[in-house]
mmCIF file of C-alpha atoms in Angstrom:
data_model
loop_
_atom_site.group_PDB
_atom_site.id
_atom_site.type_symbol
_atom_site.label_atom_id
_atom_site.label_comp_id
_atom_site.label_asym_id
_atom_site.label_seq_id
_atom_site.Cartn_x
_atom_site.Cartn_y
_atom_site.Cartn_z
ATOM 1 C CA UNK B 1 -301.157 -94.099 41.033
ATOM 2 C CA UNK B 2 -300.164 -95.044 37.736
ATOM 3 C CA UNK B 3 -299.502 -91.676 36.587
ATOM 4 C CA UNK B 4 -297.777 -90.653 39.807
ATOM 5 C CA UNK B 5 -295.031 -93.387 39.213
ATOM 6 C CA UNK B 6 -294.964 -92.490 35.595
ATOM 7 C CA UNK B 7 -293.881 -89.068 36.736
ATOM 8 C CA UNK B 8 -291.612 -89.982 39.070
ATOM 9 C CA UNK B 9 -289.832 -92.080 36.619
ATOM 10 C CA UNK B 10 -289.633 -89.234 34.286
ATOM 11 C CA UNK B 11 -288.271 -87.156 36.921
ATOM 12 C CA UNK B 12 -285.038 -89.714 37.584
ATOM 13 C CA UNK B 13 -284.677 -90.200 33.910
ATOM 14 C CA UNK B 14 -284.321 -86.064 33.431
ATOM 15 C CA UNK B 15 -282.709 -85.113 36.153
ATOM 16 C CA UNK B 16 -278.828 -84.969 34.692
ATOM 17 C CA UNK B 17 -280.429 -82.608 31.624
ATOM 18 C CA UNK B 18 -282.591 -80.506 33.853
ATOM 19 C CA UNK B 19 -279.634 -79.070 35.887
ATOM 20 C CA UNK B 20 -278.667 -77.398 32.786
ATOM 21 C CA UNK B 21 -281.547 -75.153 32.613
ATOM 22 C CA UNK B 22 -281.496 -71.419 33.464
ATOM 23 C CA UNK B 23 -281.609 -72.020 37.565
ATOM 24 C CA UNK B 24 -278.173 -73.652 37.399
ATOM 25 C CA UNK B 25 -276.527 -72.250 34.181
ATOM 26 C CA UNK B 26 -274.711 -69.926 36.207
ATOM 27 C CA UNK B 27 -273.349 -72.013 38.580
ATOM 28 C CA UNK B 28 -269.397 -73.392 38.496
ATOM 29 C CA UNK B 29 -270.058 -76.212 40.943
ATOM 30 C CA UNK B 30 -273.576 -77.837 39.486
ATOM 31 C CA UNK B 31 -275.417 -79.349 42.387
ATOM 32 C CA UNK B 32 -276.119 -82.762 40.680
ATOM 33 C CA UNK B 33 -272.649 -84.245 39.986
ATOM 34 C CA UNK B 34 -271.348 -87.503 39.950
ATOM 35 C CA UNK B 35 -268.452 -87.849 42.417
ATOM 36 C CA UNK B 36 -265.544 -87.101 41.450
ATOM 37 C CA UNK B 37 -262.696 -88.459 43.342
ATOM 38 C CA UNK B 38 -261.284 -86.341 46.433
ATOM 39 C CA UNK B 39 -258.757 -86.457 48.809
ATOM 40 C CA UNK B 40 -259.313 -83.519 51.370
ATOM 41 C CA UNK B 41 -261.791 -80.850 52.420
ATOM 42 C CA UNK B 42 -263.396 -78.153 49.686
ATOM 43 C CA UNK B 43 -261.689 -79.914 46.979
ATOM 44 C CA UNK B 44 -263.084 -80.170 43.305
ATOM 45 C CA UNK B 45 -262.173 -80.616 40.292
ATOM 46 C CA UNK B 46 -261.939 -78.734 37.230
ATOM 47 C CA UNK B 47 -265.262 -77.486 36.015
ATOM 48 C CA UNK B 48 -263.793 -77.076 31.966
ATOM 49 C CA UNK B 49 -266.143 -79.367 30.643
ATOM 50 C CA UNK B 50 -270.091 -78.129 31.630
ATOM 51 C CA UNK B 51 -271.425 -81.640 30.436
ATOM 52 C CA UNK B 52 -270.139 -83.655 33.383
ATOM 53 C CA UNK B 53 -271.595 -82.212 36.718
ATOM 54 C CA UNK B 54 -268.751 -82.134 38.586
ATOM 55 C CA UNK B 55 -268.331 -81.092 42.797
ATOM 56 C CA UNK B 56 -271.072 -79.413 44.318
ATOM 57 C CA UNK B 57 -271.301 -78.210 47.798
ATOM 58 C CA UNK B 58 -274.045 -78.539 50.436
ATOM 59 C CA UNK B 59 -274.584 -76.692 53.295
ATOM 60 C CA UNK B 60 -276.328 -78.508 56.468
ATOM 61 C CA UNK B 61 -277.501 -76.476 59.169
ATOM 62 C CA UNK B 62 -277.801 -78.097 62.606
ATOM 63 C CA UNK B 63 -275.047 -80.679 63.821
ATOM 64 C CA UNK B 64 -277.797 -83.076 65.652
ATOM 65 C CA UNK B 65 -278.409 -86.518 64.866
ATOM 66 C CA UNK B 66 -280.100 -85.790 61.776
ATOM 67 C CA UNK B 67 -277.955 -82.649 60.869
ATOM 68 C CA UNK B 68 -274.786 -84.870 61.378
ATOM 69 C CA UNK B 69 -276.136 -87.825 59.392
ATOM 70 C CA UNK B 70 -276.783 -85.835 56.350
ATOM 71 C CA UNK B 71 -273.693 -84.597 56.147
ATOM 72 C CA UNK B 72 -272.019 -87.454 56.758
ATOM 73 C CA UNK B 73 -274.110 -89.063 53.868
ATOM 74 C CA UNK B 74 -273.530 -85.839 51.510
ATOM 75 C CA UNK B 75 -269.646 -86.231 52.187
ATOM 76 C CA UNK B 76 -269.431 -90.105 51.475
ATOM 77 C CA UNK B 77 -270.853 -89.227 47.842
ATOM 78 C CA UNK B 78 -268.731 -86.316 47.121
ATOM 79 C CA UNK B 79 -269.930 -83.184 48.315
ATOM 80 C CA UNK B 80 -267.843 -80.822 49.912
ATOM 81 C CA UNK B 81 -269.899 -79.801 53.266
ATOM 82 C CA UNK B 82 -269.701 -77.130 55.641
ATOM 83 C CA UNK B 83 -272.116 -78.432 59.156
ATOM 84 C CA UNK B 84 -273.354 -75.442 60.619
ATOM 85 C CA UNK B 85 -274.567 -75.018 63.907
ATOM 86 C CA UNK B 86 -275.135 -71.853 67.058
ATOM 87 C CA UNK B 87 -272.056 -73.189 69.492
ATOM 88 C CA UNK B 88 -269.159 -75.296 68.714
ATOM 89 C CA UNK B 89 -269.705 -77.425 71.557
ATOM 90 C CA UNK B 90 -272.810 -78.853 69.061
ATOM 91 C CA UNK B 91 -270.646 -78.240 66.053
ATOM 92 C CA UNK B 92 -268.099 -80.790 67.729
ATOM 93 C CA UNK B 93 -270.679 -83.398 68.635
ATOM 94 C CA UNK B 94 -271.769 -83.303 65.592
ATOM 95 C CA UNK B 95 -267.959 -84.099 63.809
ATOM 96 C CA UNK B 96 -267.635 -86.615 66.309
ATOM 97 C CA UNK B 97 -270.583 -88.509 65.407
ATOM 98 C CA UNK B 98 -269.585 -88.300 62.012
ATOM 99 C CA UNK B 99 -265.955 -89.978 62.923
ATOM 100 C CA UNK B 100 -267.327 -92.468 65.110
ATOM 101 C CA UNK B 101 -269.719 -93.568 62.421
ATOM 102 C CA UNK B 102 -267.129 -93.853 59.610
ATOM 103 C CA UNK B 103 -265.193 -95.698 61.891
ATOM 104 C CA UNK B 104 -267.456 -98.462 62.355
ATOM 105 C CA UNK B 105 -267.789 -98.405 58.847
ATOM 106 C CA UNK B 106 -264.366 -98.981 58.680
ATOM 107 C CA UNK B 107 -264.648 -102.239 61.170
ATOM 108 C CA UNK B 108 -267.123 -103.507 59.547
ATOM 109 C CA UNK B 109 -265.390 -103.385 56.163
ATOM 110 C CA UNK B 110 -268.199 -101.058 54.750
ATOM 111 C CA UNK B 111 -264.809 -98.374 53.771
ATOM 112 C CA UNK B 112 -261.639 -98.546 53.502
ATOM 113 C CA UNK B 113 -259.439 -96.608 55.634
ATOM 114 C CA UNK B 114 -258.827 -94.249 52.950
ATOM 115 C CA UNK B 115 -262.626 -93.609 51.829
ATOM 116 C CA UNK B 116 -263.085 -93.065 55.855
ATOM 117 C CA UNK B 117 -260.446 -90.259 55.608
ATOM 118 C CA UNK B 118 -260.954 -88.719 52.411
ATOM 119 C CA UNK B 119 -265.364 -88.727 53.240
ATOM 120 C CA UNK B 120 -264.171 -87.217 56.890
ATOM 121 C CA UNK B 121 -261.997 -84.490 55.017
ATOM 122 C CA UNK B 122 -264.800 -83.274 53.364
ATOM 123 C CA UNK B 123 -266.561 -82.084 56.103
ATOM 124 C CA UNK B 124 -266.160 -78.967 57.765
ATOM 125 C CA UNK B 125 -267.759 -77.361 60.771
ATOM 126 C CA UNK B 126 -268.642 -74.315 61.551
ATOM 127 C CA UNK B 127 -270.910 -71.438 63.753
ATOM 128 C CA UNK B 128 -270.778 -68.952 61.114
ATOM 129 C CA UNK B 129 -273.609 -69.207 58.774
ATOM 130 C CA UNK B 130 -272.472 -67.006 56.157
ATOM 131 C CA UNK B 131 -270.208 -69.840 55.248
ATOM 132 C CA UNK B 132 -273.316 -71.490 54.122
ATOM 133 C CA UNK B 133 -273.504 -69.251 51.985
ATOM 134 C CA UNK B 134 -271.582 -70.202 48.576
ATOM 135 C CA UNK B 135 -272.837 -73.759 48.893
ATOM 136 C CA UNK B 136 -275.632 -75.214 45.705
ATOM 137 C CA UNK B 137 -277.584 -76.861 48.496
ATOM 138 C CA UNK B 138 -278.677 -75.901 52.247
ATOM 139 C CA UNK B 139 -280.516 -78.425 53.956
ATOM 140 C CA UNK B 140 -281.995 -76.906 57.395
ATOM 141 C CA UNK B 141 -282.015 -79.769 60.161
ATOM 142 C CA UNK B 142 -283.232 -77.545 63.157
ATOM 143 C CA UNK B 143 -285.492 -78.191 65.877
ATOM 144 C CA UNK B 144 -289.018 -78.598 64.605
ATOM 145 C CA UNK B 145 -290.574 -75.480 65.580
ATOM 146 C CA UNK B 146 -292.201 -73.432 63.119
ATOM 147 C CA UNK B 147 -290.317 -69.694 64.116
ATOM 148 C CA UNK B 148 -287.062 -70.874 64.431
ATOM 149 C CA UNK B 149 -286.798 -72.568 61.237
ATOM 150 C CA UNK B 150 -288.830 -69.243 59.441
ATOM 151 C CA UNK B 151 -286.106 -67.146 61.008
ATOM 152 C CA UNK B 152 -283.243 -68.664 59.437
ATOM 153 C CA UNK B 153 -285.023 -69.127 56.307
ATOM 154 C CA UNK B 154 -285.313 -65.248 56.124
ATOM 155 C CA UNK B 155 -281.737 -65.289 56.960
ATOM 156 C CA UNK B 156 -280.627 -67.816 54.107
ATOM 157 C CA UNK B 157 -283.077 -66.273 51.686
ATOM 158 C CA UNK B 158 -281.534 -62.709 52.110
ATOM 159 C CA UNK B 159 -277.886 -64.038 52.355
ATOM 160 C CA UNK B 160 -277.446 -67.065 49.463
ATOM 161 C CA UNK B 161 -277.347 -66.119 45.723
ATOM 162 C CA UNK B 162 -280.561 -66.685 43.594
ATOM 163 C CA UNK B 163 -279.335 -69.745 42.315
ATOM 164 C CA UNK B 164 -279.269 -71.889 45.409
ATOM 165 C CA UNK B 165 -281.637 -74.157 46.604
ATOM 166 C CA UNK B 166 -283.247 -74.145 50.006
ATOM 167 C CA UNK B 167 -284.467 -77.887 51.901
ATOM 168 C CA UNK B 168 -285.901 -78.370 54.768
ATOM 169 C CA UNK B 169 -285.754 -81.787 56.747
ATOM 170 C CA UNK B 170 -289.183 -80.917 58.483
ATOM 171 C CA UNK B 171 -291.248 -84.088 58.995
ATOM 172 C CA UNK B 172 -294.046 -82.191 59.594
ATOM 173 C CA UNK B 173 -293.981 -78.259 59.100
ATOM 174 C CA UNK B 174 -295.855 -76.988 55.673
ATOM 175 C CA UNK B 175 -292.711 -76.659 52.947
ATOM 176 C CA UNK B 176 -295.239 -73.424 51.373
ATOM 177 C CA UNK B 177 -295.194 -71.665 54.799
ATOM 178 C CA UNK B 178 -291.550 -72.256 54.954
ATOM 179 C CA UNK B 179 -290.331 -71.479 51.432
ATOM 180 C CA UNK B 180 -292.474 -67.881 51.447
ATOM 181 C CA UNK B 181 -290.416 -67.162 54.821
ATOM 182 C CA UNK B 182 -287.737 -68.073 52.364
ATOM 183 C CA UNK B 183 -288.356 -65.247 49.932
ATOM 184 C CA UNK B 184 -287.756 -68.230 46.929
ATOM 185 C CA UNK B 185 -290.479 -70.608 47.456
ATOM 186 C CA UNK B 186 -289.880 -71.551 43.550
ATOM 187 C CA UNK B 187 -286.591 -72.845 44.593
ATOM 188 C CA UNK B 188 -287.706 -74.414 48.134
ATOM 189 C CA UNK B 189 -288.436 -77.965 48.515
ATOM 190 C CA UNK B 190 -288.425 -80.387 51.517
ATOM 191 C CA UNK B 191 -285.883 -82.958 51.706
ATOM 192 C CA UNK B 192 -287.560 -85.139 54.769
ATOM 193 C CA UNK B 193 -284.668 -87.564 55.922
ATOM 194 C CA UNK B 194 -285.160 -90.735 58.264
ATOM 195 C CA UNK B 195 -283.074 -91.735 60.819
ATOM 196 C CA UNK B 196 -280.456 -93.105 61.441
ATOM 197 C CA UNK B 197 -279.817 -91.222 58.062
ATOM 198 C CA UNK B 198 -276.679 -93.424 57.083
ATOM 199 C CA UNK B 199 -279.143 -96.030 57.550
ATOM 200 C CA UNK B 200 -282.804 -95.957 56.498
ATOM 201 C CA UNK B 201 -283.017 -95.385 52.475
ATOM 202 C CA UNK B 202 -286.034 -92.797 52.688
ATOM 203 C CA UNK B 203 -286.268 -89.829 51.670
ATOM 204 C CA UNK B 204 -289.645 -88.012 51.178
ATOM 205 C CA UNK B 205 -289.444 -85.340 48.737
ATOM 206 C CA UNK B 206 -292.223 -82.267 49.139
ATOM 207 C CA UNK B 207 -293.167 -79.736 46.827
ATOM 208 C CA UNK B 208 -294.754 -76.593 48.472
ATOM 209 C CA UNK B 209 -297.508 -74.845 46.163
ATOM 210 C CA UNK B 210 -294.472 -72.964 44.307
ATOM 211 C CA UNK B 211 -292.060 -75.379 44.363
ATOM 212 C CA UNK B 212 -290.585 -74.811 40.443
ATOM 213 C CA UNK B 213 -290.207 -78.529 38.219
ATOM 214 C CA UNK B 214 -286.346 -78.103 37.718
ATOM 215 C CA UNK B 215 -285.787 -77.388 41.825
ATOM 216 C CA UNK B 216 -287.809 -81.004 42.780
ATOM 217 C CA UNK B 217 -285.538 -82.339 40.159
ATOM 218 C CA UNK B 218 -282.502 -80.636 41.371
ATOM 219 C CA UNK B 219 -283.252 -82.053 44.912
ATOM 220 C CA UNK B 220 -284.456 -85.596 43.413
ATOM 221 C CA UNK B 221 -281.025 -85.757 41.824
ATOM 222 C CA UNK B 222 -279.238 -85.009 45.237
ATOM 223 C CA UNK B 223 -281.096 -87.338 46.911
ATOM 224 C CA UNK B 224 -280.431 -90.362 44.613
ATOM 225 C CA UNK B 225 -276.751 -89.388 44.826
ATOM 226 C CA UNK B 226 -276.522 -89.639 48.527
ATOM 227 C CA UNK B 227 -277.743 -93.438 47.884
ATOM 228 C CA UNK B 228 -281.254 -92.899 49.068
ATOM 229 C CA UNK B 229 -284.477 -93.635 47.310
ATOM 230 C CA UNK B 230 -286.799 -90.616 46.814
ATOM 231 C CA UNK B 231 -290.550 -90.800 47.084
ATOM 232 C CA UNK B 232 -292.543 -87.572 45.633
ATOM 233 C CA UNK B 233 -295.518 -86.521 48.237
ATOM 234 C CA UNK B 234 -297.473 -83.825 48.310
ATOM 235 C CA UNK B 235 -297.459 -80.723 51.337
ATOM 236 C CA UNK B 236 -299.691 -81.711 53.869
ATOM 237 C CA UNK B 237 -299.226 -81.682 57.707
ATOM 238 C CA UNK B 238 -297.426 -84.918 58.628
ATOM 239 C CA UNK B 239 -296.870 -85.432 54.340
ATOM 240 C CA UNK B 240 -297.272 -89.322 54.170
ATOM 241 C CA UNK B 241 -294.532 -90.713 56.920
ATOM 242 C CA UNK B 242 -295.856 -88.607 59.912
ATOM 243 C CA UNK B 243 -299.392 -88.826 59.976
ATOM 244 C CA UNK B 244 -299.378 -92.324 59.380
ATOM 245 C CA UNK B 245 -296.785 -93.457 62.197
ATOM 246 C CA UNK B 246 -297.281 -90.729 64.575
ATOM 247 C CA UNK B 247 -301.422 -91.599 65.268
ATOM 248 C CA UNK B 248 -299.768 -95.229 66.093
ATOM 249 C CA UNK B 249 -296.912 -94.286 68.448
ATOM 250 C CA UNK B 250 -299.702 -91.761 69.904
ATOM 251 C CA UNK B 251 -302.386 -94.647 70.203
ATOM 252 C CA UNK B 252 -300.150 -96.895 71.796
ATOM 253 C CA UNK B 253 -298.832 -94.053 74.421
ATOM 254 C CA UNK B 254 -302.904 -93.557 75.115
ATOM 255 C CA UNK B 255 -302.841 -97.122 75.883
ATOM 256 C CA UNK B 256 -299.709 -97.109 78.217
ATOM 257 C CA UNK B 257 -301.420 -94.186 79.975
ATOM 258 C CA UNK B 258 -305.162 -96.083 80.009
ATOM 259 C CA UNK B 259 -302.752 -99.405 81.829
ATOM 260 C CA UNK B 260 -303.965 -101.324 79.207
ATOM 261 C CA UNK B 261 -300.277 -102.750 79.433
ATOM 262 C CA UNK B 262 -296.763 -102.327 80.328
ATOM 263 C CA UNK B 263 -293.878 -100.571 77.470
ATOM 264 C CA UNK B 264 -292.542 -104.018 76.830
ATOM 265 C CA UNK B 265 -296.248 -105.987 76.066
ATOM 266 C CA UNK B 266 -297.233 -102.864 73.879
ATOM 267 C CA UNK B 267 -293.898 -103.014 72.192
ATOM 268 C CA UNK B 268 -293.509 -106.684 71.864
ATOM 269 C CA UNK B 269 -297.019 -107.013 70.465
ATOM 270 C CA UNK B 270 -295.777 -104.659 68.014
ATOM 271 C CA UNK B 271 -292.772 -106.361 66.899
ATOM 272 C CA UNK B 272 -293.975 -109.838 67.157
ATOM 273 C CA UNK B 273 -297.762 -109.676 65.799
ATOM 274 C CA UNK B 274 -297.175 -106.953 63.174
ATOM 275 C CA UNK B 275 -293.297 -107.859 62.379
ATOM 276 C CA UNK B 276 -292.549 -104.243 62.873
ATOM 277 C CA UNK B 277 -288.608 -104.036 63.764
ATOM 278 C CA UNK B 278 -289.074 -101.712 66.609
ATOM 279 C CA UNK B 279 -292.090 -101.230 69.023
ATOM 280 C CA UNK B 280 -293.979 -97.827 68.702
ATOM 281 C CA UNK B 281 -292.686 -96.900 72.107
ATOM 282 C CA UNK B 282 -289.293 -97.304 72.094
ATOM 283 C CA UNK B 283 -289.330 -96.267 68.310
ATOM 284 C CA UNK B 284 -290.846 -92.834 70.109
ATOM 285 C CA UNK B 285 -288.116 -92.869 72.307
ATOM 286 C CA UNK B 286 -285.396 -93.492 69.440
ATOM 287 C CA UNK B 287 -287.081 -90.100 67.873
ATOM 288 C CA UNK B 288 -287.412 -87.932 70.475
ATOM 289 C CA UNK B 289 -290.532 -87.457 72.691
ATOM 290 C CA UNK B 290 -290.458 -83.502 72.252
ATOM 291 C CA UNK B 291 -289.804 -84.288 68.335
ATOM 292 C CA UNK B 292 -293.232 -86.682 68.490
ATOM 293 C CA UNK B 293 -295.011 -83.781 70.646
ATOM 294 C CA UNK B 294 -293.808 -81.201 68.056
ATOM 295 C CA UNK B 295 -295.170 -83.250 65.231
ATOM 296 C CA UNK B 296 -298.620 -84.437 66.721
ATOM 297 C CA UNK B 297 -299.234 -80.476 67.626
ATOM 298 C CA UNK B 298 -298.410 -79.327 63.765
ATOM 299 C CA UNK B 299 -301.261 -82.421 62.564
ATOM 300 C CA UNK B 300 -303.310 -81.638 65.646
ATOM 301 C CA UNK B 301 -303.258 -77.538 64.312
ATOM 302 C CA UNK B 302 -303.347 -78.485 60.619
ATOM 303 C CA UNK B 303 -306.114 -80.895 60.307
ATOM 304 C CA UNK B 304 -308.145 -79.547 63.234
ATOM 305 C CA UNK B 305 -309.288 -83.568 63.919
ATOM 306 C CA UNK B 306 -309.428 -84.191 67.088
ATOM 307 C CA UNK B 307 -307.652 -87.945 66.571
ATOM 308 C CA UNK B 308 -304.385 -85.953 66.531
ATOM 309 C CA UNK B 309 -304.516 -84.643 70.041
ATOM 310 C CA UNK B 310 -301.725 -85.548 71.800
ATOM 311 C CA UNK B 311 -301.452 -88.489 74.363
ATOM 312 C CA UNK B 312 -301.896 -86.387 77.946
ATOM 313 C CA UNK B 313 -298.540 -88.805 79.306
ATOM 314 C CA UNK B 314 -296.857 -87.826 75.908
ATOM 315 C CA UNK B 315 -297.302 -84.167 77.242
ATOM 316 C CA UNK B 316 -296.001 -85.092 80.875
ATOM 317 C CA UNK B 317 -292.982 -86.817 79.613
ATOM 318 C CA UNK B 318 -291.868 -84.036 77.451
ATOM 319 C CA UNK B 319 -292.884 -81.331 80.136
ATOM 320 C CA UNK B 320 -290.624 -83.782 82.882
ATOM 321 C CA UNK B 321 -287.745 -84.013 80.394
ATOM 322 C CA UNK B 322 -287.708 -87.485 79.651
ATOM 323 C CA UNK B 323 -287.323 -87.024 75.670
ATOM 324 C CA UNK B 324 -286.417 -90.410 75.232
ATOM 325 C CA UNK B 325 -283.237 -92.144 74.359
ATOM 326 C CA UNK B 326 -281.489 -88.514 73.843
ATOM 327 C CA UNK B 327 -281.516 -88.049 77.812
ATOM 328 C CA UNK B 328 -281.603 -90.778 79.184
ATOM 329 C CA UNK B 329 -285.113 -91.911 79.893
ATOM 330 C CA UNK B 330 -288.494 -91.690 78.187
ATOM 331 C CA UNK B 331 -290.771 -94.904 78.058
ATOM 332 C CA UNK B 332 -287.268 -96.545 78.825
ATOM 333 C CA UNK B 333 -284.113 -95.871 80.432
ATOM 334 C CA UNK B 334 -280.915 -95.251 78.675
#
């Protein structure tokens, strides 16, 4: 453990010199700047001197809740961001989200006005994916199934420049399988988010088996700039958050199913024996029940244990359509 945090350390303390290393000395806009300040959309300063990382763009692809809050997050620190997603209808939730989140920033004196504006004006959306392609930084946020997210890794591989990184926000998909689709699995890392992202100050950080020193510093770097704290795991189903909290939410849907008790004695035992904010149950429904499915199927698959298998009413919910807070009604109604 002790050498772990050692390296981490060393990792923070070297990430403004390891941007200057061959992967981004070819770059105008280095991924790792400080903010400077901006006013508008795709705006950055002057990139004359190469010792002050200056700018950057990232690319986000998928306007959902977790798309929409990493943008929003990359935007409030500076980045110029293009949202990507397959209809504007999504692409327009996913700005709207944005504003309505600024704005309560705004009442609750979190930003000014202006900050709400300029972070807002940063942020542009988008369909088209080759627009994605110029940025330092794409950060898939896609549904969590394993072909969808290869296929537009292909894509992104074939279509960015050499230099850019690739993230994933998988919570549970292997970041090796994902950066081979990739066709740069030395500059492919996972970037695992938490939501609400604006929110919750995690971010895991996964190397897959080629994942190159400079590109986990590179995404370390981005992370710490968005104001989140960055935790280093290794690329195993589930990582660390996953396959820790997922068994629990599963356990306590067995028990719901098994009428050991109702959603709200499960949940408040939770809360008020264990001081957890949130009960597992309604903390599935916050997620997603699909999203929990998804998950519990990729440990289920990866570890071949049969504690993974998935809840038989966890199955029954997602197969009914009651995905939780997103629709309306899961263990709850919305």
């Amino acid at each position: 453990m002790g050498e772990r945090r050692l390296r981490s350390l060393r990792s923070s303390v070297s990430s403004v010199l390891s941007w200057r290393g061959a992967a981004f000395a070819a770059r105008r806009r280095p991924l790792l700047s400080e903010p400077e300040p901006m006013s508008g959309a795709n705006v950055h300063p002057s990139p004359a001197n190469p010792r002050r990382m200056q700018g950057g763009k990232v690319a986000v692809i998928g306007a959902g809740q977790m798309g929409s809050g990493i943008a929003q997050v990359a935007a409030q620190t500076g980045y110029a961001v293009v949202m990507r997603d397959v209809e504007d209808r999504f692409v327009a939730g996913g700005l709207a989200a944005i504003r309505k989140n600024l704005d309560r920033a705004v009442e609750k004196g979190r930003l000014t006005a202006q900050e709400r504006e300029a972070a807002f004006g940063r942020v542009a959306g988008t369909t088209d994916v080759k627009r994605c392609a110029d940025a330092d930084l794409v950060i898939e946020a896609v549904v969590e199934d394993l072909d969808v997210k290869r296929r537009l890794f292909q894509e992104l591989g074939a279509m960015c420049p050499p230099a850019t990184i690739l993230a994933s926000n998988t919570s549970s998909i292997p970041i090796t399988v994902l950066g081979v689709a990739s066709g740069r699995p030395d500059r492919f890392a996972g970037m695992h988010f938490f939501n609400p992202v604006p929110v919750m100050k995690l971010v895991e950080l996964i190397r897959g088996a080629e994942t190159s020193d400079s590109t986990a510093a590179a995404v370390r770097a981005a992370g710490e700039r968005m104001g989140k704290t960055v935790v280093e795991v290794h690329d195993f189903p589930g990582f660390v958050s996953n396959r820790v909290l997922m068994p629990m939410i599963n356990e306590a849907i067995f028990a719901l199913g098994e009428g050991v008790a109702t959603p709200e004695a499960i949940d408040q035992v939770m809360k008020l024996g264990m001081n957890h904010p949130m009960g597992p149950l309604e903390l599935a429904d916050f997620i997603g029940l699909d999203t929990c499915l998804a998950i519990l199927n990729v440990l289920h698959d990866g570890f071949k244990d049969p504690k993974y298998r998935p809840a038989p009413l966890l199955v029954k919910k997602v197969q009914a359509g009651h995905l939780g807070k997103k629709s309306g009604r899961g263990f709850y109604q919305y």
